Amino acid sequence: MTNTVTEASKHTDGDVLTKYRDEFVVPTFRQMKASAVSAELADTPCTYLCGNSLGLLSKRSKKLVEEELEVWATRAVEGHFDHPLGRSWMYIADTVHPHFAKIVGAHESEVACMGTLTANLHLMLNAFYKPTAGRYKILCEAKAFPSDQYAFATQVSSRGYDPDDAIIALSPRAGEHTLRTEDIIGTIEREGAQIALVLFSGVQFYTGQWFAMKDITAAAKAKNCVCGWDLAHAVGNVPLSLHDWDVDFAVWCTYKYLNSGPGGIGGLFVHEKWADLPVLEAGWWGHDPATRFDMPPTFKAIRGAQGFQQSNPSVLAVVSLLGSLQIFADAGGMPAIRARSERLTGHLEALIKRSNFYVPPEKSLGAVEGVKVTIITPANPAERGAQLSLVFLPTGRGVMPRVLKGLEVRGVVGDSRKPDVIRLAPAPLYNTFEDVERAVAVLDEVLAEVEKEGIPLHA
């Protein structure tokens, strides 16, 4: 333990963001039902490395939500226009828009705090996917998040196309876990005349690969393809410059790295060059606020992304997000947060690679002796965010669920993706280097236990 603490101290010297951990509520081992943790440690913070799935509650978010509940109780409907704390519900989303703009690299008029990711994705597809007889295909990754796949399939089907023909879903090369940028761009160059829309994840949910967004967008535009992005795992995780990259549109959720809470409100981006794009599914909250409450019969859209708003947003959801975004701003924004993220994830990677159970990804495709772990997330920090995706070997033999259970009872919280992946993601606003070191020490302990117990021939 002395060596571990000493090693962690090397990384925390001069680490000015460490103080922001106190801005968050970290569940205890007892609360996370970590039954293998000693009684004297049960009420101390667990090792939470699951911010890629659900970020932790910020204390500011809790306070803001409690304040809005009080305003609801004491001011009722008047809170829309006469708010005792200066956050009138009429303009509550505007408290978030400046933060969104900075985090995704946009102008305020290009972003909207609204809806949920898949609903926003459908709005954008209806606005931007305009297939013709010759140009009707959508290019995406083969293992896109299922909700995206469902959206693509229903969108092309509703326009009379066969998804098997209209969707080009790229897979990694044989023996590889991630897509090569040259293969994506090569496909755009070869088939661009038939591609109406290029739409990838900013950061791939399964592998943790951060796609070369700037280069892919440029390649798409060179072939006159519309280019959009699903930023669920990218927003608040990696630096983005959507306006400067000439991205047409993007959508995201906020409950992962932005810590808005389960099912939190979503966001979208529409480049300013599309500010007057017709809104096909209009709602009253996208109408010009100057006359919104006059209830005119004819829709007059707000120019830009906010014209796509439909209903008034949940105030509780917006301020839950706002509390976390205030911390992002106080911490120095994405440059400072990303710098710490690279150090945390780099330290996690280095420690895993030191493990006796580690094998390089290229050696994981053949037979291995005993229980092993590899990392399928790119080793280049410029090609990943906070998340590392670990594959447990031998695959298909039930190793991963046993490792996950071993981590859980010891209070290391990650998440799994079947059949063989566990994702660990140190969040730079609240995780520590000690969290990373404890996680890897526990992982080694669990792997040794699983190996000792033996591996069945079949899962």
Coordinates of C-alpha atoms in Angstrom, one line a residue:
M1 CA 0.0 0.0 0.0
T2 CA 2.9 2.4 0.7
N3 CA 4.2 2.1 -2.8
T4 CA 0.7 2.6 -4.2
V5 CA 0.2 5.8 -2.2
T6 CA 3.6 7.1 -3.2
E7 CA 2.9 6.4 -6.9
A8 CA -0.5 8.2 -6.7
S9 CA 1.1 11.2 -5.0
K10 CA 3.4 11.6 -8.1
H11 CA 0.3 12.2 -10.1
T12 CA -1.6 14.4 -7.7
D13 CA 1.2 16.9 -7.1
G14 CA 0.0 20.2 -8.6
D15 CA -3.4 18.6 -9.5
V16 CA -5.6 21.6 -9.1
L17 CA -8.8 19.7 -10.2
T18 CA -8.6 17.3 -7.2
K19 CA -10.8 19.7 -5.1
Y20 CA -13.8 19.2 -7.4
R21 CA -14.3 15.7 -6.1
D22 CA -15.8 17.3 -3.0
E23 CA -18.5 18.8 -5.3
F24 CA -19.9 15.3 -6.0
V25 CA -21.7 12.7 -3.9
V26 CA -19.8 9.5 -4.2
P27 CA -21.8 6.4 -2.9
T28 CA -20.2 4.4 -0.1
F29 CA -19.2 0.8 -0.2
R30 CA -22.2 0.0 2.0
Q31 CA -24.6 1.8 -0.3
M32 CA -23.2 0.0 -3.3
K33 CA -23.7 -3.4 -1.5
A34 CA -19.9 -4.1 -1.6
S35 CA -20.2 -7.1 0.8
A36 CA -16.5 -8.1 0.6
V37 CA -15.3 -4.7 2.0
S38 CA -14.3 -4.6 5.7
A39 CA -16.7 -3.0 8.2
E40 CA -14.3 -0.2 9.0
L41 CA -14.3 0.9 5.3
A42 CA -18.0 0.3 4.6
D43 CA -19.0 3.9 5.0
T44 CA -16.2 5.4 2.9
P45 CA -16.5 6.2 -0.8
C46 CA -16.6 3.3 -3.2
T47 CA -14.4 3.1 -6.3
Y48 CA -16.8 4.4 -8.9
L49 CA -15.4 4.2 -12.5
C50 CA -18.8 4.2 -14.3
G51 CA -19.2 7.8 -15.3
N52 CA -19.4 6.7 -19.0
S53 CA -22.7 5.1 -18.1
L54 CA -24.1 7.4 -15.4
G55 CA -22.3 10.4 -13.9
L56 CA -22.4 11.0 -10.2
L57 CA -24.7 13.5 -8.5
S58 CA -23.2 17.0 -8.0
K59 CA -24.0 18.8 -4.8
R60 CA -24.9 21.9 -6.8
S61 CA -27.4 19.9 -8.9
K62 CA -29.0 18.7 -5.7
K63 CA -29.2 22.2 -4.4
L64 CA -30.6 23.7 -7.6
V65 CA -33.3 21.0 -7.8
E66 CA -34.3 21.6 -4.2
E67 CA -34.5 25.3 -4.9
E68 CA -36.8 24.8 -7.9
L69 CA -39.1 22.5 -5.9
E70 CA -39.4 25.3 -3.3
V71 CA -40.2 27.8 -6.0
W72 CA -42.8 25.5 -7.3
A73 CA -44.2 25.2 -3.8
T74 CA -44.2 28.9 -3.1
R75 CA -44.7 30.6 -6.4
A76 CA -46.5 27.9 -8.5
V77 CA -47.3 29.1 -12.0
E78 CA -45.7 32.5 -11.4
G79 CA -42.3 30.8 -11.5
H80 CA -42.5 31.0 -15.3
F81 CA -42.1 34.8 -15.3
D82 CA -41.4 36.0 -11.7
H83 CA -38.8 33.7 -10.2
P84 CA -37.3 34.7 -6.8
L85 CA -33.9 33.4 -7.8
G86 CA -33.8 35.0 -11.3
R87 CA -34.2 31.7 -13.2
S88 CA -37.6 32.2 -14.8
W89 CA -38.9 29.0 -16.2
M90 CA -39.7 30.7 -19.5
Y91 CA -36.0 31.0 -20.2
I92 CA -34.6 28.1 -18.1
A93 CA -32.9 26.4 -21.1
D94 CA -31.0 29.6 -21.8
T95 CA -29.0 29.0 -18.5
V96 CA -27.5 25.9 -20.2
H97 CA -26.9 27.1 -23.7
P98 CA -23.7 29.1 -23.0
H99 CA -22.3 26.0 -21.3
F100 CA -23.3 23.7 -24.1
A101 CA -21.7 26.1 -26.7
K102 CA -18.3 26.1 -24.9
I103 CA -18.3 22.3 -24.4
V104 CA -19.1 21.4 -28.0
G105 CA -17.4 24.3 -29.7
A106 CA -20.4 26.2 -31.1
H107 CA -22.2 29.5 -31.0
E108 CA -25.1 29.7 -28.6
S109 CA -27.6 29.9 -31.4
E110 CA -26.3 26.5 -32.7
V111 CA -27.2 24.5 -29.6
A112 CA -30.5 23.6 -27.8
C113 CA -31.1 22.0 -24.5
M114 CA -34.1 19.8 -25.2
G115 CA -35.6 16.4 -25.5
T116 CA -33.7 13.1 -25.3
L117 CA -31.0 11.7 -27.6
T118 CA -33.0 9.4 -29.8
A119 CA -36.0 11.8 -30.1
N120 CA -33.5 14.5 -31.1
L121 CA -31.8 12.1 -33.5
H122 CA -35.1 11.5 -35.3
L123 CA -35.8 15.3 -35.5
M124 CA -32.4 15.7 -37.1
L125 CA -32.8 12.8 -39.5
N126 CA -36.1 14.1 -40.6
A127 CA -34.5 17.5 -41.2
F128 CA -31.3 16.4 -42.8
Y129 CA -31.7 12.9 -44.4
K130 CA -33.1 13.8 -47.8
P131 CA -32.6 10.7 -50.0
T132 CA -32.8 10.8 -53.8
A133 CA -32.8 8.0 -56.3
G134 CA -29.0 8.2 -56.6
R135 CA -28.0 9.4 -53.2
Y136 CA -29.9 7.6 -50.4
K137 CA -27.4 5.7 -48.2
I138 CA -26.4 6.2 -44.6
L139 CA -22.8 5.4 -43.6
C140 CA -22.3 4.4 -39.9
E141 CA -20.3 2.0 -37.8
A142 CA -21.5 -1.6 -37.6
K143 CA -21.8 -1.7 -33.8
A144 CA -23.4 1.7 -33.3
F145 CA -25.5 1.9 -30.2
P146 CA -28.7 -0.1 -30.8
S147 CA -31.0 3.0 -30.5
D148 CA -29.1 4.6 -33.4
Q149 CA -29.4 1.5 -35.5
Y150 CA -33.1 1.3 -34.9
A151 CA -33.4 5.0 -35.8
F152 CA -31.5 4.5 -39.1
A153 CA -33.5 1.4 -40.0
T154 CA -36.9 3.0 -39.4
Q155 CA -35.9 6.2 -41.2
V156 CA -34.8 4.5 -44.4
S157 CA -37.7 2.1 -44.2
S158 CA -40.2 4.9 -43.9
R159 CA -38.9 6.4 -47.1
G160 CA -39.3 3.1 -49.0
Y161 CA -35.7 1.8 -48.9
D162 CA -34.4 -1.5 -47.7
P163 CA -32.1 -1.0 -44.7
D164 CA -29.8 -3.9 -45.9
D165 CA -29.1 -1.8 -49.0
A166 CA -29.4 1.7 -47.7
I167 CA -27.3 1.4 -44.6
I168 CA -23.5 0.9 -45.0
A169 CA -22.4 -0.3 -41.6
L170 CA -18.6 -0.5 -41.4
S171 CA -16.8 -3.2 -39.3
P172 CA -13.2 -3.3 -38.3
R173 CA -10.8 -5.4 -40.3
A174 CA -10.5 -9.0 -39.5
G175 CA -8.4 -9.5 -36.4
E176 CA -8.9 -5.8 -35.3
H177 CA -11.2 -4.3 -32.7
T178 CA -11.6 -0.7 -33.9
L179 CA -12.2 1.0 -37.2
R180 CA -9.3 2.6 -39.1
T181 CA -9.8 6.2 -40.1
E182 CA -8.5 5.4 -43.6
D183 CA -11.1 2.7 -44.1
I184 CA -13.9 5.2 -43.1
I185 CA -12.6 7.9 -45.4
G186 CA -11.9 5.4 -48.2
T187 CA -15.5 4.3 -48.1
I188 CA -16.7 7.9 -48.3
E189 CA -14.4 8.5 -51.3
R190 CA -15.5 5.4 -53.1
E191 CA -19.2 5.5 -52.4
G192 CA -19.8 9.1 -51.6
A193 CA -21.9 9.7 -54.6
Q194 CA -24.5 7.4 -53.2
I195 CA -24.2 8.5 -49.5
A196 CA -26.7 11.0 -48.3
L197 CA -25.6 11.0 -44.7
V198 CA -22.5 10.1 -42.7
L199 CA -23.3 9.5 -39.1
F200 CA -20.9 8.0 -36.5
S201 CA -20.6 8.1 -32.8
G202 CA -18.1 10.6 -31.6
V203 CA -16.8 8.0 -29.1
Q204 CA -17.8 4.4 -29.7
F205 CA -19.8 3.1 -26.8
Y206 CA -18.4 -0.5 -26.9
T207 CA -14.7 0.0 -27.7
G208 CA -14.2 3.6 -26.4
Q209 CA -12.6 4.6 -29.8
W210 CA -12.8 8.4 -30.4
F211 CA -13.3 8.7 -34.2
A212 CA -11.3 11.3 -36.1
M213 CA -14.3 13.6 -36.3
K214 CA -12.6 16.5 -38.0
D215 CA -11.1 14.4 -40.8
I216 CA -14.3 12.3 -41.3
T217 CA -16.4 15.4 -41.5
A218 CA -14.1 17.0 -44.0
A219 CA -14.2 13.8 -46.2
A220 CA -18.0 13.7 -46.0
K221 CA -18.3 17.4 -47.0
A222 CA -15.8 16.9 -49.9
K223 CA -18.3 14.4 -51.3
N224 CA -21.3 16.6 -50.6
C225 CA -22.6 14.3 -47.9
V226 CA -24.4 15.6 -44.8
C227 CA -22.4 14.8 -41.7
G228 CA -23.9 14.3 -38.2
W229 CA -22.6 12.9 -35.0
D230 CA -24.0 11.0 -32.0
L231 CA -22.0 12.5 -29.1
A232 CA -23.5 10.5 -26.2
H233 CA -20.0 9.3 -25.1
A234 CA -18.1 12.3 -26.4
V235 CA -19.7 15.4 -24.9
G236 CA -18.0 16.4 -21.7
N237 CA -15.4 13.7 -22.4
V238 CA -13.3 14.9 -25.3
P239 CA -12.7 18.4 -26.8
L240 CA -15.1 19.3 -29.6
S241 CA -15.1 22.0 -32.2
L242 CA -18.4 21.3 -34.1
H243 CA -18.7 24.8 -35.7
D244 CA -15.2 25.0 -36.9
W245 CA -15.2 21.4 -38.2
D246 CA -18.3 22.3 -40.2
V247 CA -20.4 19.5 -38.7
D248 CA -24.0 19.8 -39.9
F249 CA -25.7 18.5 -36.8
A250 CA -25.1 16.5 -33.6
V251 CA -27.1 15.1 -30.8
W252 CA -26.2 14.0 -27.3
C253 CA -27.4 12.9 -23.9
T254 CA -26.2 14.5 -20.7
Y255 CA -26.4 11.8 -18.0
K256 CA -22.9 10.4 -18.7
Y257 CA -20.0 12.7 -18.5
L258 CA -22.2 15.8 -18.0
N259 CA -23.7 14.3 -14.8
S260 CA -27.3 15.5 -15.3
G261 CA -28.9 12.4 -13.7
P262 CA -30.7 9.2 -15.0
G263 CA -32.7 10.0 -18.1
G264 CA -31.5 13.6 -18.1
I265 CA -32.4 16.1 -20.8
G266 CA -30.6 16.0 -24.1
G267 CA -29.0 18.4 -26.4
L268 CA -28.5 19.1 -30.1
F269 CA -26.4 21.2 -32.5
V270 CA -27.3 22.6 -35.8
H271 CA -24.6 24.5 -37.7
E272 CA -25.5 28.2 -38.3
K273 CA -25.5 27.7 -42.1
W274 CA -28.7 25.7 -41.5
A275 CA -30.2 28.4 -39.3
D276 CA -33.3 28.8 -41.6
L277 CA -33.7 25.1 -42.3
P278 CA -37.5 24.3 -42.2
V279 CA -38.7 22.7 -38.9
L280 CA -40.8 19.8 -39.9
E281 CA -42.1 18.8 -36.4
A282 CA -42.8 22.2 -34.9
G283 CA -43.8 22.8 -31.3
W284 CA -44.7 25.9 -29.3
W285 CA -41.3 26.1 -27.5
G286 CA -39.5 26.5 -30.8
H287 CA -41.7 29.5 -31.7
D288 CA -40.3 33.0 -31.3
P289 CA -40.4 33.7 -27.5
A290 CA -41.5 37.3 -28.1
T291 CA -44.9 36.1 -29.2
R292 CA -45.0 32.5 -27.8
F293 CA -47.5 33.3 -25.1
D294 CA -49.7 35.3 -27.5
M295 CA -50.5 31.8 -28.9
P296 CA -50.5 32.8 -32.6
P297 CA -51.9 30.2 -35.1
T298 CA -48.8 30.3 -37.4
F299 CA -45.5 28.9 -36.3
K300 CA -42.5 31.3 -36.4
A301 CA -39.3 29.4 -35.7
I302 CA -36.5 30.7 -33.6
R303 CA -33.6 30.9 -36.0
G304 CA -31.1 28.1 -35.4
A305 CA -31.1 25.0 -33.3
Q306 CA -33.6 26.3 -30.7
G307 CA -36.3 26.4 -33.4
F308 CA -36.4 22.6 -33.1
Q309 CA -37.7 22.8 -29.5
Q310 CA -41.1 21.4 -29.2
S311 CA -42.4 21.4 -25.6
N312 CA -41.3 23.4 -22.6
P313 CA -38.3 21.6 -21.0
S314 CA -38.4 20.0 -17.6
V315 CA -37.1 22.6 -15.2
L316 CA -35.9 20.0 -12.7
A317 CA -34.0 18.2 -15.5
V318 CA -32.5 21.4 -16.7
V319 CA -31.2 22.6 -13.4
S320 CA -29.9 19.2 -12.5
L321 CA -27.7 19.5 -15.6
L322 CA -26.9 23.1 -14.8
G323 CA -25.3 22.3 -11.5
S324 CA -22.8 20.0 -13.1
L325 CA -22.1 22.5 -16.0
Q326 CA -21.3 25.2 -13.5
I327 CA -18.6 22.9 -12.1
F328 CA -17.2 22.3 -15.7
A329 CA -16.9 26.1 -16.1
D330 CA -15.2 26.6 -12.7
A331 CA -12.7 23.8 -13.4
G332 CA -11.5 25.6 -16.5
G333 CA -13.6 24.0 -19.1
M334 CA -12.7 21.1 -21.4
P335 CA -9.0 21.9 -21.9
A336 CA -8.3 21.5 -18.2
I337 CA -10.7 18.6 -17.8
R338 CA -9.3 16.8 -20.8
A339 CA -5.7 17.2 -19.6
R340 CA -6.6 15.5 -16.3
S341 CA -8.6 12.8 -18.0
E342 CA -5.6 11.9 -20.2
R343 CA -3.5 11.5 -17.1
L344 CA -6.1 9.4 -15.2
T345 CA -6.8 7.1 -18.1
G346 CA -3.2 6.8 -19.0
H347 CA -2.4 5.7 -15.4
L348 CA -5.2 3.1 -15.5
E349 CA -3.9 1.8 -18.8
A350 CA -0.3 1.6 -17.5
L351 CA -1.2 -0.3 -14.4
I352 CA -3.4 -2.8 -16.3
K353 CA -0.5 -3.4 -18.7
R354 CA 1.8 -4.2 -15.7
S355 CA -0.6 -7.0 -14.5
N356 CA 0.6 -10.6 -14.9
F357 CA -2.9 -11.2 -16.4
Y358 CA -2.5 -8.7 -19.2
V359 CA -1.9 -9.7 -22.9
P360 CA -1.7 -7.3 -25.8
P361 CA -4.8 -7.1 -28.0
E362 CA -3.1 -8.7 -31.0
K363 CA -2.3 -11.8 -28.9
S364 CA -5.8 -12.1 -27.5
L365 CA -7.3 -13.4 -30.7
G366 CA -5.7 -16.8 -30.5
A367 CA -5.6 -19.4 -27.7
V368 CA -4.4 -18.2 -24.3
E369 CA -3.4 -20.0 -21.2
G370 CA -5.4 -19.3 -18.1
V371 CA -7.4 -16.1 -17.4
K372 CA -6.3 -13.0 -19.2
V373 CA -7.3 -9.4 -19.8
T374 CA -6.6 -7.1 -22.7
I375 CA -7.6 -3.6 -23.7
I376 CA -9.4 -3.0 -27.0
T377 CA -9.6 0.8 -26.7
P378 CA -6.9 2.5 -28.8
A379 CA -3.6 3.1 -27.0
N380 CA -3.2 6.5 -28.6
P381 CA -4.8 9.1 -26.2
A382 CA -5.8 11.1 -29.3
E383 CA -8.1 8.2 -30.3
R384 CA -9.9 7.7 -27.0
G385 CA -11.7 9.5 -24.2
A386 CA -11.8 8.5 -20.5
Q387 CA -13.0 4.9 -21.1
L388 CA -11.0 1.8 -21.4
S389 CA -12.8 -1.3 -22.6
L390 CA -11.4 -4.5 -21.2
V391 CA -11.9 -7.9 -22.8
F392 CA -11.6 -11.0 -20.6
L393 CA -10.1 -14.2 -21.9
P394 CA -10.8 -16.8 -23.0
T395 CA -13.8 -15.2 -24.6
G396 CA -17.2 -17.0 -24.6
R397 CA -16.3 -18.9 -21.4
G398 CA -18.1 -16.9 -18.8
V399 CA -15.0 -15.1 -17.4
M400 CA -16.4 -11.6 -17.7
P401 CA -19.5 -12.0 -15.5
R402 CA -17.4 -13.6 -12.8
V403 CA -14.9 -10.8 -12.9
L404 CA -17.7 -8.2 -12.8
K405 CA -19.3 -9.8 -9.8
G406 CA -15.9 -9.9 -8.0
L407 CA -15.4 -6.2 -8.7
E408 CA -18.9 -5.4 -7.5
V409 CA -18.6 -7.1 -4.1
R410 CA -15.3 -5.3 -3.6
G411 CA -16.8 -2.0 -4.4
V412 CA -15.3 -1.3 -7.8
V413 CA -18.1 -0.1 -10.0
G414 CA -17.8 -0.4 -13.8
D415 CA -20.2 -1.7 -16.3
S416 CA -20.3 -4.6 -18.7
R417 CA -21.2 -5.2 -22.3
K418 CA -21.9 -8.7 -23.3
P419 CA -20.3 -11.0 -24.0
D420 CA -16.8 -10.2 -22.7
V421 CA -16.3 -6.5 -22.1
I422 CA -16.1 -4.5 -18.9
R423 CA -15.8 -0.7 -19.3
L424 CA -13.9 1.4 -16.8
A425 CA -13.9 5.2 -17.1
P426 CA -12.2 7.5 -14.6
A427 CA -14.1 10.8 -14.6
P428 CA -11.7 13.7 -14.3
L429 CA -14.0 15.8 -12.1
Y430 CA -14.4 13.3 -9.3
N431 CA -12.2 10.3 -9.7
T432 CA -8.7 10.2 -8.2
F433 CA -5.5 8.4 -8.9
E434 CA -6.1 6.3 -5.8
D435 CA -9.4 5.2 -7.3
V436 CA -7.5 4.0 -10.4
E437 CA -4.9 2.2 -8.3
R438 CA -7.4 0.5 -6.1
A439 CA -9.4 -0.6 -9.1
V440 CA -6.4 -2.3 -10.7
A441 CA -5.3 -3.9 -7.4
V442 CA -8.8 -5.3 -7.0
L443 CA -9.0 -6.5 -10.6
D444 CA -5.8 -8.5 -10.1
E445 CA -7.2 -10.0 -7.0
V446 CA -10.4 -11.0 -8.8
L447 CA -8.6 -12.5 -11.8
A448 CA -6.4 -14.6 -9.5
E449 CA -9.5 -15.8 -7.8
V450 CA -11.3 -16.7 -11.0
E451 CA -8.2 -18.5 -12.3
K452 CA -7.9 -20.5 -9.1
E453 CA -11.5 -21.6 -9.3
G454 CA -11.0 -22.7 -12.9
I455 CA -12.7 -22.0 -16.3
P456 CA -15.4 -24.3 -17.6
L457 CA -15.1 -25.5 -21.2
H458 CA -18.3 -23.7 -22.1
A459 CA -19.9 -20.7 -20.5

